[in-house]
Amino acid sequence: MTTTLPLPAPPAPTDTPDPSAVAAAARDAVKTYGSGDAAVHALDGVSVDFSRGRFTAIMGPSGSGKSTLMQNVAGLDTLTSGSVSIGGVELSSLSDRQLTRLRRDRIGFIFQSFNLVPTLTAKENIELPLDLAGRQPDQAWFDELVSTVDLGSRLGHRPAELSGGQQQRVAVARALVSRPEIVFGDEPTGNLDSRAGGEVLAFLRDAVDRLGQTVVMVTHDPGAASYADRIVFLADGRIVDEMTDPTADRVLDRMKRFGH
Ligand code: ADP
């Protein structure tokens, strides 16, 4: 199977900021579980750039390596070989403590299962990453986030008192509150009905368009993927295709052609 590798980005001019700068990248990423005949190549040589200020979806059949790619680019796991970088920082060059700090300060996560702290209010959950980092919230930014996720009247409520869509919007605000370099979502709308999922996706889209946020999202849902600027398709641990400016119909069509 041939692997379609993206062309390297042209060198950035030194005097002007490069809007297409890379927020995160993987180079020749290999992740192998087990050994010998039992070896599973979850990633089999993946090179990909995630551009700053863009929304990228990662798609592919179950077991194709989507979660493994995301976990490794996010520094939650380590590759068998190859490299990943966040904001130009090679993760393998960091000590455990530096990696923990980079994850805390420069990466936001949104999981399928919301992962909110049940005993904290919505407001406290949103502020948690800042509390852990010993940082004060930027009040203007906090207010903008809260009004954008439309949670103003629910801030004093605990997760159990919120709908699934509201809980995930709290999780999205929490992921964005520290203005991370990049936000990773692993099926962030997987537990939501289509209306609530649409609200969360529209918010992520807005964060990219208005705030220049970088988002990388794993999804199997063509409708969710259509919110992205670009889709990277994985199969058997390799990138096999890409699509820019996707629509749900084009994604569905592509999935039908490839039999998944
Ligand atoms: P996807 O997210 O596309 O469903 P994954 O990245 O979860 O795929 O998995 C890719 C492959 O790696 C699968 O064959 C899976 O069984 C295997 N795999 C993932 N995690 C582990 C693990 N901890 N131990 C062994 N095999 C694993």
mmCIF file of C-alpha atoms and ligand atoms in Angstrom:
data_model
loop_
_atom_site.group_PDB
_atom_site.id
_atom_site.type_symbol
_atom_site.label_atom_id
_atom_site.label_comp_id
_atom_site.label_asym_id
_atom_site.label_seq_id
_atom_site.Cartn_x
_atom_site.Cartn_y
_atom_site.Cartn_z
ATOM 1 C CA MET A 1 0.000 0.000 0.000
ATOM 2 C CA THR A 2 1.406 3.413 -0.863
ATOM 3 C CA THR A 3 1.405 6.174 1.686
ATOM 4 C CA THR A 4 0.525 9.692 0.635
ATOM 5 C CA LEU A 5 2.839 12.014 2.459
ATOM 6 C CA PRO A 6 2.134 15.724 2.614
ATOM 7 C CA LEU A 7 4.767 17.905 1.000
ATOM 8 C CA PRO A 8 6.945 19.718 3.499
ATOM 9 C CA ALA A 9 5.737 23.227 4.238
ATOM 10 C CA PRO A 10 7.810 25.947 2.541
ATOM 11 C CA PRO A 11 10.231 27.713 4.859
ATOM 12 C CA ALA A 12 8.629 30.557 6.763
ATOM 13 C CA PRO A 13 9.807 34.095 6.022
ATOM 14 C CA THR A 14 11.745 35.289 9.030
ATOM 15 C CA ASP A 15 10.187 38.745 9.370
ATOM 16 C CA THR A 16 6.473 37.932 9.102
ATOM 17 C CA PRO A 17 4.502 35.374 11.073
ATOM 18 C CA ASP A 18 3.673 32.375 8.946
ATOM 19 C CA PRO A 19 -0.069 31.708 9.181
ATOM 20 C CA SER A 20 0.447 28.158 7.976
ATOM 21 C CA ALA A 21 2.929 27.392 10.752
ATOM 22 C CA VAL A 22 2.781 23.899 12.126
ATOM 23 C CA ALA A 23 1.210 23.412 15.558
ATOM 24 C CA ALA A 24 2.050 19.721 15.802
ATOM 25 C CA ALA A 25 3.742 17.156 13.605
ATOM 26 C CA ALA A 26 4.643 13.487 13.409
ATOM 27 C CA ARG A 27 7.586 12.165 11.395
ATOM 28 C CA ASP A 28 7.920 8.498 10.418
ATOM 29 C CA ALA A 29 5.850 7.638 13.467
ATOM 30 C CA VAL A 30 5.854 3.911 14.257
ATOM 31 C CA LYS A 31 4.035 2.351 17.184
ATOM 32 C CA THR A 32 4.270 -1.402 17.533
ATOM 33 C CA TYR A 33 2.509 -3.450 20.193
ATOM 34 C CA GLY A 34 3.870 -6.910 20.968
ATOM 35 C CA SER A 35 6.684 -8.565 19.043
ATOM 36 C CA GLY A 36 7.428 -11.283 16.516
ATOM 37 C CA ASP A 37 4.396 -12.889 14.908
ATOM 38 C CA ALA A 38 2.110 -11.194 17.417
ATOM 39 C CA ALA A 39 3.363 -7.672 16.593
ATOM 40 C CA VAL A 40 0.654 -5.119 15.777
ATOM 41 C CA HIS A 41 1.795 -2.024 13.916
ATOM 42 C CA ALA A 42 -0.723 0.486 15.227
ATOM 43 C CA LEU A 43 1.250 3.201 13.400
ATOM 44 C CA ASP A 44 3.328 2.087 10.449
ATOM 45 C CA GLY A 45 5.294 5.158 9.397
ATOM 46 C CA VAL A 46 3.033 8.213 9.677
ATOM 47 C CA SER A 47 4.256 11.691 8.757
ATOM 48 C CA VAL A 48 1.746 14.489 9.102
ATOM 49 C CA ASP A 49 1.637 18.204 9.921
ATOM 50 C CA PHE A 50 -1.243 19.850 11.770
ATOM 51 C CA SER A 51 -1.292 23.492 10.733
ATOM 52 C CA ARG A 52 -1.832 26.220 13.283
ATOM 53 C CA GLY A 53 -5.284 27.775 13.293
ATOM 54 C CA ARG A 54 -6.849 24.894 11.373
ATOM 55 C CA PHE A 55 -9.367 22.196 12.221
ATOM 56 C CA THR A 56 -8.217 18.711 11.201
ATOM 57 C CA ALA A 57 -10.229 15.513 11.509
ATOM 58 C CA ILE A 58 -8.635 12.069 11.651
ATOM 59 C CA MET A 59 -10.810 9.312 10.180
ATOM 60 C CA GLY A 60 -10.412 5.649 9.352
ATOM 61 C CA PRO A 61 -11.890 2.278 10.216
ATOM 62 C CA SER A 62 -11.792 0.916 13.743
ATOM 63 C CA GLY A 63 -8.273 -0.270 14.557
ATOM 64 C CA SER A 64 -6.628 1.900 11.870
ATOM 65 C CA GLY A 65 -4.515 3.790 14.424
ATOM 66 C CA LYS A 66 -6.506 7.016 14.952
ATOM 67 C CA SER A 67 -6.377 7.014 18.746
ATOM 68 C CA THR A 68 -2.767 5.850 18.750
ATOM 69 C CA LEU A 69 -1.774 8.736 16.487
ATOM 70 C CA MET A 70 -3.610 11.266 18.625
ATOM 71 C CA GLN A 71 -2.284 9.888 21.906
ATOM 72 C CA ASN A 72 1.286 10.001 20.647
ATOM 73 C CA VAL A 73 1.103 13.463 19.094
ATOM 74 C CA ALA A 74 -0.454 14.666 22.356
ATOM 75 C CA GLY A 75 2.434 13.230 24.377
ATOM 76 C CA LEU A 76 0.220 10.763 26.265
ATOM 77 C CA ASP A 77 2.151 7.790 24.894
ATOM 78 C CA THR A 78 5.565 7.234 23.343
ATOM 79 C CA LEU A 79 6.403 5.980 19.862
ATOM 80 C CA THR A 80 8.400 2.867 19.056
ATOM 81 C CA SER A 81 10.340 4.980 16.528
ATOM 82 C CA GLY A 82 9.985 8.288 14.749
ATOM 83 C CA SER A 83 9.237 11.634 16.338
ATOM 84 C CA VAL A 84 6.468 14.039 17.255
ATOM 85 C CA SER A 85 6.631 17.742 18.020
ATOM 86 C CA ILE A 86 4.307 20.334 19.489
ATOM 87 C CA GLY A 87 4.972 23.947 18.537
ATOM 88 C CA GLY A 88 8.377 22.923 17.185
ATOM 89 C CA VAL A 89 9.369 21.192 20.435
ATOM 90 C CA GLU A 90 10.462 17.604 19.925
ATOM 91 C CA LEU A 91 8.673 15.627 22.645
ATOM 92 C CA SER A 92 11.419 13.008 22.970
ATOM 93 C CA SER A 93 13.841 15.780 23.977
ATOM 94 C CA LEU A 94 11.806 16.542 27.098
ATOM 95 C CA SER A 95 12.138 15.092 30.581
ATOM 96 C CA ASP A 96 9.014 13.584 32.154
ATOM 97 C CA ARG A 97 8.500 16.751 34.147
ATOM 98 C CA GLN A 98 8.873 18.997 31.069
ATOM 99 C CA LEU A 99 6.478 16.776 29.131
ATOM 100 C CA THR A 100 3.908 16.964 31.920
ATOM 101 C CA ARG A 101 4.218 20.733 31.933
ATOM 102 C CA LEU A 102 3.942 20.973 28.143
ATOM 103 C CA ARG A 103 0.793 18.841 28.202
ATOM 104 C CA ARG A 104 -0.680 20.976 30.947
ATOM 105 C CA ASP A 105 0.198 24.357 29.456
ATOM 106 C CA ARG A 106 0.053 23.832 25.708
ATOM 107 C CA ILE A 107 -2.425 21.059 25.019
ATOM 108 C CA GLY A 108 -6.168 20.834 25.599
ATOM 109 C CA PHE A 109 -8.051 17.542 25.612
ATOM 110 C CA ILE A 110 -11.685 16.721 24.990
ATOM 111 C CA PHE A 111 -12.756 13.127 25.516
ATOM 112 C CA GLN A 112 -15.870 11.236 24.486
ATOM 113 C CA SER A 113 -16.795 10.735 28.144
ATOM 114 C CA PHE A 114 -16.530 14.449 29.141
ATOM 115 C CA ASN A 115 -14.230 13.597 32.118
ATOM 116 C CA LEU A 116 -15.530 16.364 34.346
ATOM 117 C CA VAL A 117 -14.931 16.301 38.096
ATOM 118 C CA PRO A 118 -18.384 15.480 39.555
ATOM 119 C CA THR A 119 -17.911 17.380 42.812
ATOM 120 C CA LEU A 120 -16.921 20.647 41.114
ATOM 121 C CA THR A 121 -19.263 23.176 39.538
ATOM 122 C CA ALA A 122 -19.102 23.967 35.831
ATOM 123 C CA LYS A 123 -17.088 27.099 36.593
ATOM 124 C CA GLU A 124 -14.649 25.203 38.801
ATOM 125 C CA ASN A 125 -14.259 22.502 36.171
ATOM 126 C CA ILE A 126 -13.460 25.096 33.502
ATOM 127 C CA GLU A 127 -10.889 26.757 35.756
ATOM 128 C CA LEU A 128 -9.289 23.494 36.851
ATOM 129 C CA PRO A 129 -6.349 23.505 34.374
ATOM 130 C CA LEU A 130 -5.439 27.018 35.494
ATOM 131 C CA ASP A 131 -5.746 26.072 39.168
ATOM 132 C CA LEU A 132 -3.456 23.094 38.618
ATOM 133 C CA ALA A 133 -0.935 25.353 36.882
ATOM 134 C CA GLY A 134 -1.228 27.988 39.610
ATOM 135 C CA ARG A 135 -2.365 30.559 37.070
ATOM 136 C CA GLN A 136 -5.055 33.209 37.345
ATOM 137 C CA PRO A 137 -7.855 33.088 34.790
ATOM 138 C CA ASP A 138 -7.780 35.855 32.191
ATOM 139 C CA GLN A 139 -11.225 37.224 33.080
ATOM 140 C CA ALA A 140 -12.009 38.661 29.644
ATOM 141 C CA TRP A 141 -11.072 35.385 27.978
ATOM 142 C CA PHE A 142 -13.007 33.340 30.547
ATOM 143 C CA ASP A 143 -16.103 35.501 30.001
ATOM 144 C CA GLU A 144 -15.823 35.205 26.237
ATOM 145 C CA LEU A 145 -15.495 31.425 26.467
ATOM 146 C CA VAL A 146 -18.452 31.098 28.819
ATOM 147 C CA SER A 147 -20.667 33.279 26.679
ATOM 148 C CA THR A 148 -19.604 31.473 23.509
ATOM 149 C CA VAL A 149 -20.379 28.072 24.989
ATOM 150 C CA ASP A 150 -23.608 29.576 26.271
ATOM 151 C CA LEU A 151 -23.202 28.360 29.845
ATOM 152 C CA GLY A 152 -23.660 31.625 31.690
ATOM 153 C CA SER A 153 -26.643 30.519 33.736
ATOM 154 C CA ARG A 154 -25.258 27.059 34.456
ATOM 155 C CA LEU A 155 -21.866 27.923 35.886
ATOM 156 C CA GLY A 156 -22.845 27.088 39.475
ATOM 157 C CA HIS A 157 -24.216 23.660 38.537
ATOM 158 C CA ARG A 158 -22.424 20.363 38.986
ATOM 159 C CA PRO A 159 -22.031 18.000 36.008
ATOM 160 C CA ALA A 160 -24.902 15.736 37.133
ATOM 161 C CA GLU A 161 -27.250 18.744 36.864
ATOM 162 C CA LEU A 162 -26.248 19.430 33.256
ATOM 163 C CA SER A 163 -27.310 17.759 30.006
ATOM 164 C CA GLY A 164 -24.737 15.780 28.030
ATOM 165 C CA GLY A 165 -24.338 18.627 25.566
ATOM 166 C CA GLN A 166 -23.838 21.147 28.361
ATOM 167 C CA GLN A 167 -21.295 18.874 30.051
ATOM 168 C CA GLN A 168 -19.317 18.563 26.844
ATOM 169 C CA ARG A 169 -19.425 22.331 26.346
ATOM 170 C CA VAL A 170 -17.939 22.675 29.845
ATOM 171 C CA ALA A 171 -15.241 20.202 28.775
ATOM 172 C CA VAL A 172 -14.577 22.232 25.608
ATOM 173 C CA ALA A 173 -14.310 25.469 27.592
ATOM 174 C CA ARG A 174 -11.948 23.702 30.010
ATOM 175 C CA ALA A 175 -9.788 22.562 27.084
ATOM 176 C CA LEU A 176 -9.601 26.124 25.728
ATOM 177 C CA VAL A 177 -9.262 28.130 28.943
ATOM 178 C CA SER A 178 -5.467 28.103 28.992
ATOM 179 C CA ARG A 179 -5.326 29.076 25.280
ATOM 180 C CA PRO A 180 -3.441 25.914 24.393
ATOM 181 C CA GLU A 181 -1.293 25.571 21.320
ATOM 182 C CA ILE A 182 -3.524 22.724 20.188
ATOM 183 C CA VAL A 183 -6.743 21.015 21.267
ATOM 184 C CA PHE A 184 -7.192 17.271 20.717
ATOM 185 C CA GLY A 185 -10.621 15.690 20.679
ATOM 186 C CA ASP A 186 -11.156 11.914 20.746
ATOM 187 C CA GLU A 187 -14.693 11.372 19.415
ATOM 188 C CA PRO A 188 -15.818 14.464 21.349
ATOM 189 C CA THR A 189 -19.389 14.152 20.096
ATOM 190 C CA GLY A 190 -19.566 10.359 20.367
ATOM 191 C CA ASN A 191 -21.858 10.444 23.410
ATOM 192 C CA LEU A 192 -24.098 13.286 22.228
ATOM 193 C CA ASP A 193 -27.264 13.411 20.173
ATOM 194 C CA SER A 194 -26.904 15.175 16.850
ATOM 195 C CA ARG A 195 -28.198 18.533 18.073
ATOM 196 C CA ALA A 196 -25.898 18.693 21.099
ATOM 197 C CA GLY A 197 -23.046 17.342 18.997
ATOM 198 C CA GLY A 198 -23.685 20.040 16.407
ATOM 199 C CA GLU A 199 -23.442 22.718 19.103
ATOM 200 C CA VAL A 200 -20.106 21.411 20.331
ATOM 201 C CA LEU A 201 -18.738 21.171 16.777
ATOM 202 C CA ALA A 202 -19.987 24.642 15.883
ATOM 203 C CA PHE A 203 -18.209 25.951 18.954
ATOM 204 C CA LEU A 204 -14.947 24.250 17.993
ATOM 205 C CA ARG A 205 -15.322 25.621 14.463
ATOM 206 C CA ASP A 206 -15.882 29.098 15.883
ATOM 207 C CA ALA A 207 -12.817 28.782 18.118
ATOM 208 C CA VAL A 208 -10.762 28.036 15.013
ATOM 209 C CA ASP A 209 -12.274 30.800 12.874
ATOM 210 C CA ARG A 210 -12.457 33.613 15.409
ATOM 211 C CA LEU A 211 -9.735 32.763 17.893
ATOM 212 C CA GLY A 212 -7.203 31.013 15.678
ATOM 213 C CA GLN A 213 -7.375 27.858 17.796
ATOM 214 C CA THR A 214 -5.842 24.666 16.379
ATOM 215 C CA VAL A 215 -8.063 21.586 16.676
ATOM 216 C CA VAL A 216 -7.355 17.941 15.847
ATOM 217 C CA MET A 217 -10.297 15.583 16.251
ATOM 218 C CA VAL A 218 -10.670 11.844 15.856
ATOM 219 C CA THR A 219 -14.112 10.904 14.558
ATOM 220 C CA HIS A 220 -15.886 8.211 12.573
ATOM 221 C CA ASP A 221 -18.851 10.487 11.848
ATOM 222 C CA PRO A 222 -18.921 12.147 8.380
ATOM 223 C CA GLY A 223 -21.163 14.903 9.722
ATOM 224 C CA ALA A 224 -18.693 15.744 12.499
ATOM 225 C CA ALA A 225 -15.753 15.560 10.091
ATOM 226 C CA SER A 226 -17.455 18.031 7.749
ATOM 227 C CA TYR A 227 -16.795 20.789 10.323
ATOM 228 C CA ALA A 228 -13.059 20.350 9.728
ATOM 229 C CA ASP A 229 -10.878 22.142 7.172
ATOM 230 C CA ARG A 230 -9.085 18.947 6.331
ATOM 231 C CA ILE A 231 -9.477 15.225 6.907
ATOM 232 C CA VAL A 232 -6.598 12.776 7.187
ATOM 233 C CA PHE A 233 -7.646 9.182 6.476
ATOM 234 C CA LEU A 234 -5.825 6.311 8.153
ATOM 235 C CA ALA A 235 -5.896 2.612 7.297
ATOM 236 C CA ASP A 236 -3.673 -0.078 8.817
ATOM 237 C CA GLY A 237 -1.547 2.493 10.622
ATOM 238 C CA ARG A 238 -0.804 4.587 7.536
ATOM 239 C CA ILE A 239 -2.162 7.761 6.006
ATOM 240 C CA VAL A 240 -3.923 6.675 2.858
ATOM 241 C CA ASP A 241 -5.803 9.804 1.803
ATOM 242 C CA GLU A 242 -6.593 13.421 2.610
ATOM 243 C CA MET A 243 -9.519 15.706 1.846
ATOM 244 C CA THR A 244 -9.719 19.474 2.196
ATOM 245 C CA ASP A 245 -12.904 21.497 2.758
ATOM 246 C CA PRO A 246 -14.954 18.331 3.239
ATOM 247 C CA THR A 247 -18.700 18.012 3.089
ATOM 248 C CA ALA A 248 -20.570 15.164 4.790
ATOM 249 C CA ASP A 249 -21.627 13.835 1.358
ATOM 250 C CA ARG A 250 -18.084 13.750 0.017
ATOM 251 C CA VAL A 251 -16.865 11.996 3.166
ATOM 252 C CA LEU A 252 -19.671 9.420 2.972
ATOM 253 C CA ASP A 253 -18.941 8.856 -0.681
ATOM 254 C CA ARG A 254 -15.262 8.338 0.050
ATOM 255 C CA MET A 255 -16.043 5.900 2.872
ATOM 256 C CA LYS A 256 -18.352 3.906 0.573
ATOM 257 C CA ARG A 257 -15.710 3.702 -2.133
ATOM 258 C CA PHE A 258 -13.154 2.385 0.331
ATOM 259 C CA GLY A 259 -15.580 -0.056 1.907
ATOM 260 C CA HIS A 260 -15.797 1.365 5.401
HETATM 261 P P1 ADP B 1 -8.518 3.305 16.182
HETATM 262 O O1 ADP B 1 -8.437 4.445 17.110
HETATM 263 O O2 ADP B 1 -8.419 3.706 14.736
HETATM 264 O O3 ADP B 1 -9.700 2.401 16.421
HETATM 265 P P2 ADP B 1 -6.261 2.306 17.668
HETATM 266 O O4 ADP B 1 -5.237 3.356 17.533
HETATM 267 O O5 ADP B 1 -7.049 2.239 18.930
HETATM 268 O O6 ADP B 1 -7.230 2.384 16.417
HETATM 269 O O7 ADP B 1 -5.575 0.885 17.482
HETATM 270 C C1 ADP B 1 -4.731 0.557 16.374
HETATM 271 C C2 ADP B 1 -4.283 -0.898 16.508
HETATM 272 O O8 ADP B 1 -3.414 -1.036 17.624
HETATM 273 C C3 ADP B 1 -5.411 -1.875 16.698
HETATM 274 O O9 ADP B 1 -5.098 -3.073 16.019
HETATM 275 C C4 ADP B 1 -5.415 -2.093 18.200
HETATM 276 O O10 ADP B 1 -5.908 -3.378 18.511
HETATM 277 C C5 ADP B 1 -3.931 -1.989 18.523
HETATM 278 N N1 ADP B 1 -3.711 -1.506 19.894
HETATM 279 C C6 ADP B 1 -4.052 -0.274 20.377
HETATM 280 N N2 ADP B 1 -3.682 -0.161 21.664
HETATM 281 C C7 ADP B 1 -3.083 -1.332 22.015
HETATM 282 C C8 ADP B 1 -2.484 -1.838 23.212
HETATM 283 N N3 ADP B 1 -2.414 -1.093 24.312
HETATM 284 N N4 ADP B 1 -1.980 -3.092 23.179
HETATM 285 C C9 ADP B 1 -2.033 -3.840 22.061
HETATM 286 N N5 ADP B 1 -2.578 -3.434 20.899
HETATM 287 C C10 ADP B 1 -3.103 -2.198 20.876
#
